[in-house]
Amino acid sequence: MQRALSRITILNEITCIHRLIVCRTLAELHEHLDASQLSKDLGGTIDFRLFEWIERRAAIEKLTQSIHELSEMLLVFIKQCDEIEFPNAVDSTQQLLLQHSTQKTELEQELLRIKTWGHSLLCIIRQQHKATASIPNHFADEVNEIHDLSLAPDQAAHARACANALTHVDNSECILQQFWCLHEARLNRCLALRHFEQRFKEVQCTFIQLHNNLSQLPDINTSLLRFECYRTDNNTTIREEIDQTLIQLDDLSQRTQTMISQATLLANDGLDLIMEQQKQQSMAYGIDSIEPKCQELDEMKRNLTGQIDEKRHNLKLLRTYIDKLESINDWCTRGKDMLAMHPIHLSNDKASRSLTELENFLSDLSTINLDELQHTSTPEPLRSMINQVFNRVNDVRDLCEKRCEQLRRLALPINRPVQRVHPLPLQQTESLNLIGTTTSLLQQQMNEHLTSADNDHNLSSSSSSSNNNNSTTASECMITHNAKMDKKQRHVVTELLVTEQVYVEELRTIIEGYMIKFDEPERYRYLPPAIIQNKSVLFSNLPDIYAFHATSFLRDLQQIYDDPSITNTCSIGSAIAACFIKRKSNFKLYEQYVLNKSQSERIWEQFCAGHPFFTKIQQSLGHRLPLDSYLLKPIQRITQYQLLLKETIKYTRNEQECLHLQAALRVMLNILSDLNDVMHSTQIVGYPDNLNTLGRVHLRGENCLISKEKRRGTVYTRTKTSTRDMFLFDRDILLCKKKDEGNGKSVQYQFKELIRIIDIAVCTHPKNDRNKFELLLKDWSYIIQLPNNSSNGDKAEETSVKWIDTIKSCVTQQTEQRRAEMKQRSASLDHPAYAHRRHLQHRATMTIRAPDSDDPDDEPTTLSQFNETTKANSKRNPKISINNSIARL
């Protein structure tokens, strides 16, 4: 210390900028400084204690360090609360709120502790040692008071430092309170949202359970099925079941109303949450989650209520139908009995009585009140049954009204003029002269003969009168029978026309509702490429089928039905038959559709089933079934024509008309047989090439016994006999082995052998056995025995003849096609060498004479001469030799 001071003294005048005075005694010090500026140990008046100052300074530094650590803890807490992700469960949100509240309480306690510590330290500095001193709310006032107090400089500095630290603590406490108000509000909103979501899930589960309970209740289809089962018995059982179902439905409706009130309250709470957040102008937390859930609650309420009302309406309507059906059946039965028991009478009194009874009977129909069954919202199965009931009632009512018209005409009084009658002259009877002496026996025989003659005369007179009455009754019965037959035939034709209109409308719905939607831009981008690329496979040639039925077939049927010249002359059956026969070639469109059906079903199952594109279209069209069910309509429709033709034949009286209808029926049965063959051909597996290259399927043979023989010159060696299914295509015959898993649904045909049509040399009956036919090839012979009972009902002999004729036509067609191809190929080869070769072949052909030629001067050219000529030409031009070889092949 002395050394340092000495050095400073020595270097003072050289290094120091300001003047430096070194005081060596207190007197010198007092000359420069006042006593109030010095401590007592230096002769001043300041009471300065070094150890006390060090202790207080250390306490202030420790207080400042604690405040700094508390500030860091506060910042960490605020950052953690800001960055935390709110949980999705109520329990987790409650735990998070409790955890943050605990942390906030701990921070507040720490702040209070530091404030108490700082206040105590400040009181010590200000010499306030009373324990009852209270902590001020704001330390800014405390700082102002420090300036007003007369403290020593060191104490004043310590007091200001302590007051500043306490002010910082106060600011930190304000920041914590402000942040906690915002954060607690966020946590409470999150907790309210989680409570809303939890209640929503509970309500949703309850609605689902109610919907399942509703679906378990018998619907109208189940009730109709049970009604059909109990139809012949008493209907009390089905009535009781419907009443029990209605009671269960009422109970379910009450529970639904309770849940609807809860759902309404929940939706209102959700709306209150949204309004509260909007009112506070805070961050809209969960609004995008609350609004869809409120809409979903309204949708669930509306759907469940609508389904319950619809099921209740349908069941009540079915109950009304069952109650009225018994009365309707009784009324129709009484009407038929009255028509059968009260024929057309000739007397006025009986006609009047019958007319009165029929009019009273018709008036009883108003008491049944059939208008209760007429509802626009009636489901389809029950609507069809109600329509049948109305048709039946209308038929009986029409018959009764027609009978009433006839009886009214008969009940009119008849004023007949009195006719003058002249008596007839009495005719004398010839007497019998007995010749000779007649024995008594002969006389008795003659008397018996005369008696029997008189009885015969009386019987003949009575029988003649009865025959007149019987002939009148028989003619009336015949007229009634003919009228019934014509009416039934008319009903069948009407059914054909109506179902055709429905079928065309369904096809139009498929095309306009599904196919056209594929090309719409707003729907196109949502479809995967697999569906877009397979559109033609999915729908096949459905537009062509629709065009044929809508523009041709339906129009023909409508013209026939509306033409009075056809309907009045009772030739409607012939016109219908001509329509089918004329459009026979158009029905071939179904072959392509059936051929493509398996691929269409595979595309539907892989890519389309359950896709939102098809589901939305189904809902917009109001279809109860998906698209694949409607794609079966063409196959179902083509099988209905032969049934309708059979019904038409059944109610046709004219023989010529029956023949025309039978011809049309044969056409449609042949088409169905072809479609069946095409459908079976799609199940062929194991064929190494594409089946579409074989052409069209002509025939199919089931369970054919095939004997395959090897030809060695004129000797035949039997090799194998097997049972195969045959498929005759345009180009080839496929021999397959049938594989059936036993359920009758999954049938496949394993490819075994192929016979080229062009390789068949002869096709005929072997050894005059017309139940078989033989195919002769170059090295092989196939003897095919067809089964006795074919699938289409033809005999084995007729089937074999059909196979032979079809194979011959295919051979002819293939031969002509090959000739046309060769001719086209030869025409395309325009080279001098080819022209020279054709000239030589023409000369050789003209030179060779046939064995049955009539020209004696025409000598045949031998084969050796022709070969020598060919060899000579080949030496001159080798290309001609090669082309000749190709031509021979």
XYZ file of C-alpha atoms in Angstrom, residues 150-761:
612
model
C -32.229 11.367 5.786
C -30.085 8.282 5.435
C -26.463 7.736 5.155
C -25.186 7.471 1.609
C -24.437 3.756 1.901
C -27.821 3.070 3.496
C -29.596 5.121 0.879
C -27.835 3.190 -1.896
C -28.775 -0.109 -0.273
C -32.361 1.010 0.212
C -32.683 2.104 -3.420
C -31.241 -1.236 -4.642
C -33.632 -3.174 -2.446
C -36.618 -1.059 -3.559
C -35.730 -1.510 -7.235
C -35.542 -5.299 -6.733
C -38.953 -5.286 -5.056
C -40.343 -3.204 -7.945
C -39.098 -5.870 -10.366
C -40.857 -8.533 -8.276
C -44.055 -6.512 -8.426
C -43.831 -6.298 -12.228
C -43.221 -10.030 -12.478
C -46.295 -10.664 -10.344
C -48.419 -8.474 -12.639
C -47.141 -10.310 -15.716
C -47.974 -13.647 -14.098
C -51.504 -12.525 -13.246
C -52.194 -11.196 -16.735
C -50.846 -14.308 -18.425
C -52.741 -16.621 -16.099
C -56.024 -14.878 -16.862
C -55.574 -15.563 -20.586
C -54.204 -19.068 -20.170
C -56.876 -20.119 -17.687
C -59.558 -18.874 -20.085
C -58.026 -20.978 -22.880
C -57.914 -24.029 -20.652
C -61.519 -23.528 -19.574
C -62.651 -23.179 -23.218
C -60.727 -26.326 -24.103
C -62.293 -28.156 -21.167
C -65.780 -26.993 -22.216
C -65.096 -28.164 -25.768
C -63.927 -31.553 -24.532
C -67.057 -31.863 -22.391
C -69.118 -31.014 -25.482
C -67.315 -33.634 -27.579
C -67.716 -36.271 -24.874
C -71.442 -35.597 -24.602
C -71.670 -35.642 -28.398
C -70.088 -39.104 -28.525
C -72.493 -40.372 -25.887
C -75.485 -38.978 -27.786
C -74.136 -40.364 -31.057
C -73.693 -43.841 -29.557
C -77.238 -43.676 -28.203
C -78.578 -42.686 -31.630
C -76.678 -45.558 -33.234
C -78.102 -47.965 -30.679
C -81.607 -46.639 -31.330
C -81.031 -47.026 -35.067
C -79.902 -50.622 -34.545
C -82.967 -51.312 -32.425
C -85.100 -49.820 -35.174
C -83.441 -51.969 -37.826
C -84.058 -55.091 -35.708
C -87.783 -54.453 -35.721
C -89.610 -56.225 -38.572
C -89.968 -53.982 -41.597
C -92.655 -54.107 -44.238
C -90.778 -56.622 -46.392
C -90.476 -59.088 -43.505
C -94.112 -58.554 -42.596
C -95.181 -59.083 -46.207
C -93.165 -62.309 -46.358
C -94.806 -63.612 -43.184
C -98.147 -62.467 -44.500
C -97.608 -64.553 -47.620
C -96.803 -67.532 -45.362
C -99.963 -67.059 -43.266
C -102.111 -66.056 -46.218
C -104.011 -69.324 -46.442
C -104.557 -69.465 -42.670
C -106.088 -67.044 -40.270
C -104.505 -63.581 -40.376
C -104.747 -63.123 -36.605
C -101.104 -64.065 -36.093
C -99.722 -61.485 -38.484
C -102.065 -58.832 -37.035
C -100.780 -59.539 -33.542
C -97.190 -59.340 -34.751
C -97.831 -55.979 -36.429
C -99.545 -54.648 -33.299
C -96.626 -55.823 -31.163
C -94.199 -54.167 -33.557
C -96.161 -50.910 -33.387
C -96.031 -51.010 -29.565
C -92.262 -51.529 -29.671
C -92.023 -48.731 -32.209
C -93.935 -46.372 -29.899
C -91.594 -47.214 -27.025
C -88.617 -46.621 -29.291
C -90.179 -43.332 -30.396
C -90.446 -42.172 -26.767
C -86.802 -42.995 -26.125
C -85.933 -41.208 -29.322
C -87.785 -38.084 -28.209
C -85.831 -38.122 -24.947
C -82.568 -38.355 -26.840
C -83.725 -35.663 -29.246
C -84.263 -33.285 -26.305
C -80.777 -34.098 -25.026
C -79.331 -33.589 -28.503
C -81.140 -30.267 -28.800
C -79.760 -29.144 -25.441
C -76.283 -30.222 -26.505
C -76.574 -28.316 -29.783
C -77.683 -25.211 -27.909
C -74.687 -25.536 -25.595
C -72.438 -25.756 -28.635
C -73.977 -22.616 -30.081
C -73.508 -20.867 -26.716
C -69.831 -21.773 -26.794
C -69.499 -20.277 -30.265
C -71.340 -17.096 -29.278
C -69.275 -16.706 -26.103
C -66.038 -16.929 -28.038
C -67.286 -14.461 -30.615
C -68.444 -12.086 -27.878
C -65.072 -12.158 -26.132
C -63.339 -11.587 -29.484
C -60.802 -14.194 -28.565
C -59.282 -16.871 -30.703
C -62.085 -19.019 -32.176
C -60.954 -22.265 -30.622
C -63.016 -25.286 -31.723
C -65.617 -23.479 -33.820
C -64.742 -25.604 -36.854
C -65.374 -28.652 -34.673
C -68.577 -27.514 -32.970
C -70.560 -26.411 -36.032
C -70.280 -29.743 -37.977
C -71.231 -31.658 -34.851
C -74.317 -29.495 -34.355
C -75.272 -30.124 -37.980
C -74.666 -33.847 -37.518
C -76.915 -33.843 -34.458
C -79.707 -32.234 -36.482
C -79.171 -34.766 -39.277
C -79.271 -37.720 -36.871
C -82.456 -36.408 -35.269
C -84.095 -35.880 -38.639
C -83.062 -39.263 -40.080
C -84.086 -41.316 -37.064
C -87.414 -39.528 -36.720
C -88.082 -39.939 -40.439
C -87.264 -43.655 -40.360
C -89.511 -44.236 -37.345
C -92.386 -42.328 -38.965
C -91.894 -44.176 -42.249
C -91.863 -47.592 -40.564
C -94.927 -46.712 -38.483
C -96.748 -45.465 -41.594
C -95.872 -48.593 -43.578
C -96.890 -50.966 -40.783
C -100.184 -49.154 -40.237
C -100.821 -49.244 -43.968
C -100.027 -52.972 -44.033
C -102.388 -53.513 -41.105
C -105.102 -51.614 -42.966
C -104.363 -53.664 -46.077
C -104.641 -56.952 -44.165
C -107.866 -55.867 -42.496
C -109.408 -54.808 -45.775
C -108.050 -57.731 -47.765
C -110.342 -60.159 -45.994
C -113.367 -57.984 -46.775
C -112.187 -57.520 -50.362
C -111.719 -61.265 -50.812
C -115.179 -61.926 -49.415
C -116.649 -59.275 -51.685
C -114.912 -60.660 -54.786
C -115.897 -64.224 -53.891
C -119.512 -63.190 -53.437
C -119.364 -61.372 -56.767
C -118.064 -64.431 -58.597
C -120.640 -66.626 -56.937
C -123.427 -64.234 -57.881
C -122.240 -64.102 -61.480
C -122.088 -67.889 -61.594
C -125.425 -68.513 -59.801
C -127.409 -65.834 -61.610
C -127.154 -66.411 -65.347
C -128.899 -64.307 -67.950
C -132.589 -65.059 -67.390
C -135.324 -64.744 -69.917
C -138.065 -63.669 -67.555
C -138.462 -60.081 -66.489
C -139.075 -60.895 -62.833
C -135.944 -62.969 -62.420
C -133.863 -60.406 -64.307
C -135.184 -57.642 -62.023
C -134.385 -59.630 -58.889
C -130.882 -60.417 -60.140
C -130.373 -56.766 -61.078
C -131.402 -55.636 -57.585
C -129.061 -58.118 -55.939
C -126.114 -57.033 -58.105
C -126.763 -53.341 -57.472
C -126.921 -53.958 -53.724
C -123.726 -55.967 -54.029
C -121.961 -53.101 -55.851
C -123.138 -50.627 -53.217
C -121.428 -52.761 -50.540
C -118.067 -51.833 -52.088
C -118.331 -48.267 -50.769
C -118.434 -49.574 -47.186
C -114.959 -51.116 -47.570
C -113.448 -47.632 -48.189
C -110.609 -48.556 -50.522
C -109.385 -44.961 -50.608
C -107.472 -45.577 -47.384
C -105.048 -47.785 -49.316
C -104.186 -45.086 -51.850
C -101.054 -43.319 -50.623
C -98.319 -41.776 -52.706
C -95.616 -42.850 -50.223
C -96.474 -46.539 -50.294
C -93.359 -48.732 -50.708
C -92.989 -50.766 -53.856
C -93.787 -54.348 -52.645
C -96.975 -53.277 -50.900
C -97.893 -50.939 -53.756
C -97.773 -53.854 -56.197
C -100.008 -55.940 -53.944
C -102.446 -53.047 -53.517
C -102.504 -52.545 -57.290
C -103.301 -56.237 -57.704
C -106.170 -55.870 -55.239
C -107.502 -52.827 -57.113
C -107.213 -54.652 -60.433
C -109.090 -57.612 -59.002
C -111.815 -55.382 -57.594
C -112.074 -53.500 -60.890
C -112.369 -56.749 -62.848
C -115.182 -58.024 -60.645
C -116.884 -54.615 -60.686
C -116.623 -54.399 -64.500
C -118.143 -57.860 -64.899
C -120.947 -57.002 -62.508
C -121.661 -53.699 -64.256
C -121.761 -55.414 -67.640
C -124.140 -58.028 -66.226
C -126.266 -55.229 -64.781
C -126.505 -53.622 -68.228
C -127.658 -56.901 -69.708
C -130.166 -57.436 -66.915
C -131.534 -53.909 -67.323
C -132.268 -54.623 -70.951
C -133.963 -57.908 -70.015
C -135.925 -56.316 -67.194
C -137.697 -53.948 -69.583
C -141.358 -54.970 -70.223
C -141.922 -56.625 -73.622
C -145.159 -55.745 -75.442
C -145.755 -58.645 -77.819
C -148.688 -58.467 -80.286
C -151.402 -61.107 -79.940
C -151.031 -63.583 -82.776
C -154.071 -65.346 -84.202
C -153.757 -69.134 -83.982
C -155.710 -71.544 -86.240
C -156.357 -75.127 -85.143
C -154.539 -77.869 -87.099
C -156.586 -80.676 -88.727
C -156.502 -84.022 -86.927
C -154.415 -86.609 -88.715
C -155.845 -90.129 -88.963
C -153.696 -92.943 -87.736
C -153.229 -95.977 -89.830
C -154.516 -99.186 -88.366
C -152.478 -102.286 -88.154
C -153.950 -105.263 -89.882
C -152.841 -108.465 -88.446
C -152.407 -111.087 -91.077
C -153.409 -114.628 -90.336
C -153.765 -116.021 -86.967
C -151.411 -114.178 -84.745
C -150.290 -115.791 -81.597
C -150.742 -113.992 -78.337
C -146.983 -113.682 -77.993
C -146.689 -111.786 -81.282
C -149.562 -109.534 -80.273
C -147.842 -108.815 -76.966
C -144.637 -107.944 -78.779
C -146.478 -105.588 -81.101
C -148.153 -103.871 -78.153
C -144.797 -103.492 -76.441
C -143.365 -102.077 -79.678
C -146.149 -99.543 -79.974
C -145.763 -98.595 -76.325
C -142.021 -98.071 -76.743
C -142.608 -96.064 -79.924
C -144.955 -93.761 -78.073
C -142.458 -93.382 -75.256
C -139.695 -92.653 -77.767
C -141.848 -90.057 -79.425
C -142.547 -88.393 -76.095
C -138.878 -88.535 -75.127
C -137.848 -87.127 -78.486
C -140.251 -84.247 -78.135
C -139.039 -83.483 -74.604
C -135.393 -83.928 -75.591
C -135.810 -81.613 -78.562
C -137.050 -78.864 -76.290
C -134.271 -79.513 -73.774
C -131.684 -79.582 -76.588
C -132.813 -76.150 -77.670
C -132.238 -74.814 -74.144
C -128.903 -76.652 -73.795
C -127.677 -75.355 -77.124
C -128.462 -71.815 -76.009
C -126.594 -72.308 -72.699
C -123.614 -73.954 -74.462
C -123.331 -71.104 -76.923
C -123.419 -68.598 -74.096
C -120.700 -70.542 -72.239
C -118.602 -70.682 -75.380
C -118.943 -66.938 -75.917
C -118.016 -66.283 -72.269
C -115.038 -68.634 -72.532
C -113.810 -66.951 -75.704
C -114.206 -63.534 -74.140
C -112.174 -64.656 -71.117
C -109.470 -66.076 -73.362
C -109.262 -62.851 -75.392
C -109.195 -60.754 -72.239
C -106.391 -62.824 -70.729
C -104.458 -62.621 -73.976
C -104.958 -58.860 -73.923
C -103.668 -58.758 -70.335
C -100.523 -60.681 -71.311
C -99.861 -58.319 -74.225
C -100.421 -55.352 -71.907
C -97.971 -56.839 -69.440
C -95.437 -57.262 -72.260
C -95.802 -53.614 -73.271
C -95.760 -52.214 -69.719
C -92.730 -54.246 -68.619
C -90.946 -53.238 -71.828
C -91.576 -49.576 -71.022
C -90.249 -50.095 -67.494
C -87.199 -51.918 -68.860
C -86.403 -49.127 -71.331
C -86.780 -46.538 -68.580
C -84.360 -48.478 -66.352
C -81.804 -48.648 -69.154
C -82.186 -44.905 -69.733
C -81.635 -44.278 -66.024
C -78.407 -46.312 -66.068
C -77.051 -44.484 -69.115
C -78.049 -40.955 -68.099
C -77.535 -41.471 -64.372
C -74.177 -43.264 -64.440
C -72.483 -43.361 -67.856
C -72.902 -39.672 -68.698
C -71.672 -38.676 -65.217
C -68.278 -40.183 -66.093
C -67.659 -37.248 -68.467
C -68.571 -34.457 -66.037
C -65.426 -32.503 -64.997
C -66.461 -32.036 -61.364
C -66.885 -35.793 -60.978
C -64.156 -36.908 -63.376
C -61.264 -35.829 -61.176
C -62.485 -37.932 -58.233
C -62.510 -41.182 -60.214
C -59.415 -43.390 -60.142
C -57.829 -44.234 -63.519
C -58.761 -47.914 -63.177
C -62.496 -47.074 -63.284
C -62.162 -44.554 -66.115
C -60.158 -46.942 -68.291
C -62.640 -49.804 -67.728
C -65.801 -47.809 -68.405
C -66.468 -49.716 -71.649
C -65.875 -53.011 -69.841
C -68.228 -52.096 -67.002
C -71.169 -51.076 -69.206
C -70.290 -53.136 -72.335
C -72.717 -52.474 -75.222
C -75.575 -51.308 -72.988
C -76.152 -48.135 -75.096
C -76.689 -50.297 -78.213
C -79.215 -52.474 -76.364
C -81.025 -49.365 -75.124
C -81.098 -47.853 -78.626
C -82.598 -51.051 -80.070
C -85.354 -51.341 -77.460
C -86.183 -47.643 -77.261
C -86.246 -46.837 -80.982
C -87.321 -50.146 -82.553
C -88.767 -52.877 -80.392
C -90.820 -50.759 -77.976
C -92.129 -48.636 -80.834
C -93.263 -51.763 -82.715
C -95.061 -53.097 -79.643
C -96.732 -49.721 -79.063
C -97.964 -49.548 -82.652
C -99.382 -53.061 -82.410
C -101.122 -52.277 -79.135
C -102.591 -48.981 -80.384
C -103.723 -50.267 -83.808
C -107.478 -51.004 -83.589
C -107.400 -52.956 -86.855
C -105.136 -55.525 -85.210
C -106.840 -55.693 -81.825
C -110.376 -55.850 -83.250
C -109.572 -58.677 -85.692
C -108.018 -60.803 -82.916
C -104.690 -61.027 -84.765
C -102.600 -59.361 -82.101
C -100.722 -62.614 -81.396
C -99.529 -62.885 -84.984
C -98.411 -59.268 -84.936
C -96.438 -59.818 -81.725
C -94.845 -62.959 -83.193
C -93.880 -61.099 -86.371
C -92.289 -58.383 -84.264
C -90.080 -60.903 -82.462
C -89.125 -62.722 -85.652
C -88.340 -59.474 -87.499
C -86.034 -58.310 -84.708
C -84.274 -61.675 -84.323
C -80.913 -60.345 -85.486
C -81.091 -57.389 -83.087
C -81.332 -59.699 -80.101
C -77.808 -60.881 -80.981
C -76.631 -57.746 -79.178
C -77.099 -59.634 -75.935
C -74.335 -62.085 -76.859
C -71.684 -59.382 -76.511
C -73.244 -58.218 -73.246
C -73.298 -61.747 -71.791
C -69.759 -62.406 -73.038
C -68.517 -59.309 -71.228
C -70.585 -59.787 -68.024
C -67.948 -61.733 -66.057
C -65.316 -59.034 -66.696
C -67.841 -56.339 -65.768
C -68.580 -58.066 -62.451
C -64.855 -58.395 -61.736
C -64.284 -54.668 -62.423
C -67.199 -53.782 -60.163
C -65.961 -55.901 -57.251
C -62.361 -54.670 -57.519
C -62.772 -50.936 -58.071
C -66.387 -49.740 -58.002
C -68.177 -51.432 -55.082
C -68.599 -48.922 -52.254
C -66.947 -46.048 -54.149
C -68.395 -42.627 -53.185
C -68.958 -41.741 -56.862
C -71.456 -44.575 -57.342
C -72.937 -44.231 -53.852
C -73.788 -40.539 -54.345
C -75.369 -41.215 -57.754
C -77.408 -44.069 -56.255
C -78.685 -41.750 -53.521
C -79.492 -38.968 -56.000
C -81.438 -41.377 -58.224
C -83.279 -42.886 -55.257
C -82.230 -46.440 -56.114
C -82.417 -48.980 -53.324
C -79.896 -51.267 -55.038
C -76.413 -50.460 -56.346
C -75.427 -50.314 -60.008
C -74.396 -53.979 -60.325
C -77.987 -55.058 -59.625
C -79.258 -52.837 -62.447
C -76.596 -54.199 -64.803
C -78.310 -57.598 -64.451
C -81.546 -56.203 -65.922
C -80.701 -57.038 -69.577
C -79.987 -60.689 -68.733
C -83.167 -60.915 -66.675
C -85.224 -59.250 -69.392
C -84.068 -61.487 -72.255
C -85.238 -64.539 -70.274
C -88.720 -63.070 -69.715
C -89.732 -62.893 -73.371
C -90.141 -66.644 -73.810
C -92.320 -66.776 -70.654
C -94.583 -64.036 -71.986
C -94.812 -65.778 -75.364
C -95.828 -69.025 -73.647
C -98.543 -67.176 -71.745
C -99.756 -65.591 -74.976
C -99.915 -69.014 -76.666
C -101.834 -70.375 -73.677
C -104.638 -67.826 -74.156
C -104.743 -67.809 -77.978
C -107.687 -69.488 -79.735
C -106.721 -69.160 -83.383
C -104.546 -72.041 -84.644
C -102.748 -69.928 -87.247
C -101.990 -67.348 -84.600
C -100.664 -70.100 -82.319
C -98.331 -71.309 -85.078
C -96.913 -67.810 -85.502
C -96.399 -67.436 -81.768
C -94.727 -70.845 -81.557
C -92.322 -69.792 -84.305
C -91.471 -66.659 -82.334
C -91.054 -68.785 -79.199
C -88.583 -71.039 -81.036
C -86.628 -67.968 -82.112
C -86.353 -66.677 -78.556
C -85.485 -70.125 -77.184
C -82.690 -70.427 -79.758
C -81.422 -66.994 -78.716
C -81.469 -68.065 -75.064
C -79.641 -71.263 -75.976
C -76.970 -69.230 -77.781
C -76.663 -66.875 -74.821
C -76.340 -69.845 -72.508
C -73.553 -71.239 -74.660
C -71.809 -67.860 -74.684
C -72.120 -67.613 -70.907
C -70.612 -71.081 -70.460
C -67.802 -70.265 -72.890
C -66.648 -67.473 -70.572
C -65.838 -70.131 -67.945
C -63.229 -71.902 -70.112
C -59.858 -71.937 -68.346
C -56.458 -73.166 -69.462
C -56.705 -72.079 -73.087
C -53.259 -70.772 -74.099
C -54.548 -68.029 -76.416
C -57.288 -65.411 -76.358
C -60.757 -66.925 -76.758
C -61.981 -63.847 -78.622
C -59.855 -64.853 -81.619
C -61.931 -68.031 -82.088
C -65.018 -66.130 -83.210
C -68.616 -66.639 -82.130
C -69.912 -69.665 -80.213
C -72.361 -71.657 -82.320
C -73.071 -74.801 -80.303
C -72.223 -76.416 -77.003
C -72.425 -80.105 -76.224
C -72.633 -81.368 -72.675
C -71.228 -84.708 -71.494
C -70.334 -85.939 -74.973
C -68.696 -89.366 -75.194
C -65.761 -88.868 -77.573
C -63.755 -91.748 -79.079
C -60.455 -90.632 -80.559
C -58.856 -92.972 -83.109
C -55.498 -92.921 -84.874
C -55.581 -93.398 -88.666
C -52.791 -95.412 -90.269
C -53.744 -95.643 -93.864
C -57.042 -97.484 -93.865
C -56.502 -99.050 -90.438
C -57.923 -97.384 -87.299
C -56.363 -97.895 -83.908
C -58.504 -96.929 -80.921
C -56.576 -94.811 -78.495
C -58.872 -93.164 -75.944
C -62.516 -92.651 -74.962
C -63.438 -89.766 -72.687
C -66.363 -87.574 -71.697
C -65.949 -83.974 -72.714
C -67.931 -80.775 -73.185
C -67.644 -79.404 -76.738
C -67.679 -75.766 -77.822
C -68.053 -75.029 -81.542
C -66.536 -71.665 -82.521
C -66.092 -70.104 -85.947
C -62.491 -71.317 -86.268
C -62.043 -74.205 -83.808
C -63.737 -76.857 -81.716
C -62.646 -76.915 -78.072
C -62.859 -80.108 -76.023
C -63.024 -79.305 -72.304
C -63.461 -81.166 -69.047
C -66.202 -79.883 -66.798
C -65.255 -79.006 -63.214
C -68.072 -78.503 -60.751
C -67.445 -77.832 -57.058
C -70.866 -79.188 -56.166
C -72.765 -76.009 -55.353
C -73.882 -75.513 -58.969
C -72.595 -71.946 -59.090
C -68.855 -72.154 -59.761
C -68.633 -74.290 -62.923
C -65.459 -74.192 -65.000
C -64.333 -75.940 -68.167
C -60.709 -77.056 -68.287
C -59.333 -76.887 -71.815
C -58.028 -80.263 -73.050
C -57.859 -80.380 -76.843
C -58.444 -78.286 -79.950
C -59.742 -79.303 -83.391
C -59.190 -76.873 -86.270
C -62.250 -76.344 -88.426
C -60.098 -76.056 -91.531
C -58.532 -79.467 -90.788
C -61.878 -81.310 -90.859
C -62.166 -83.339 -94.075
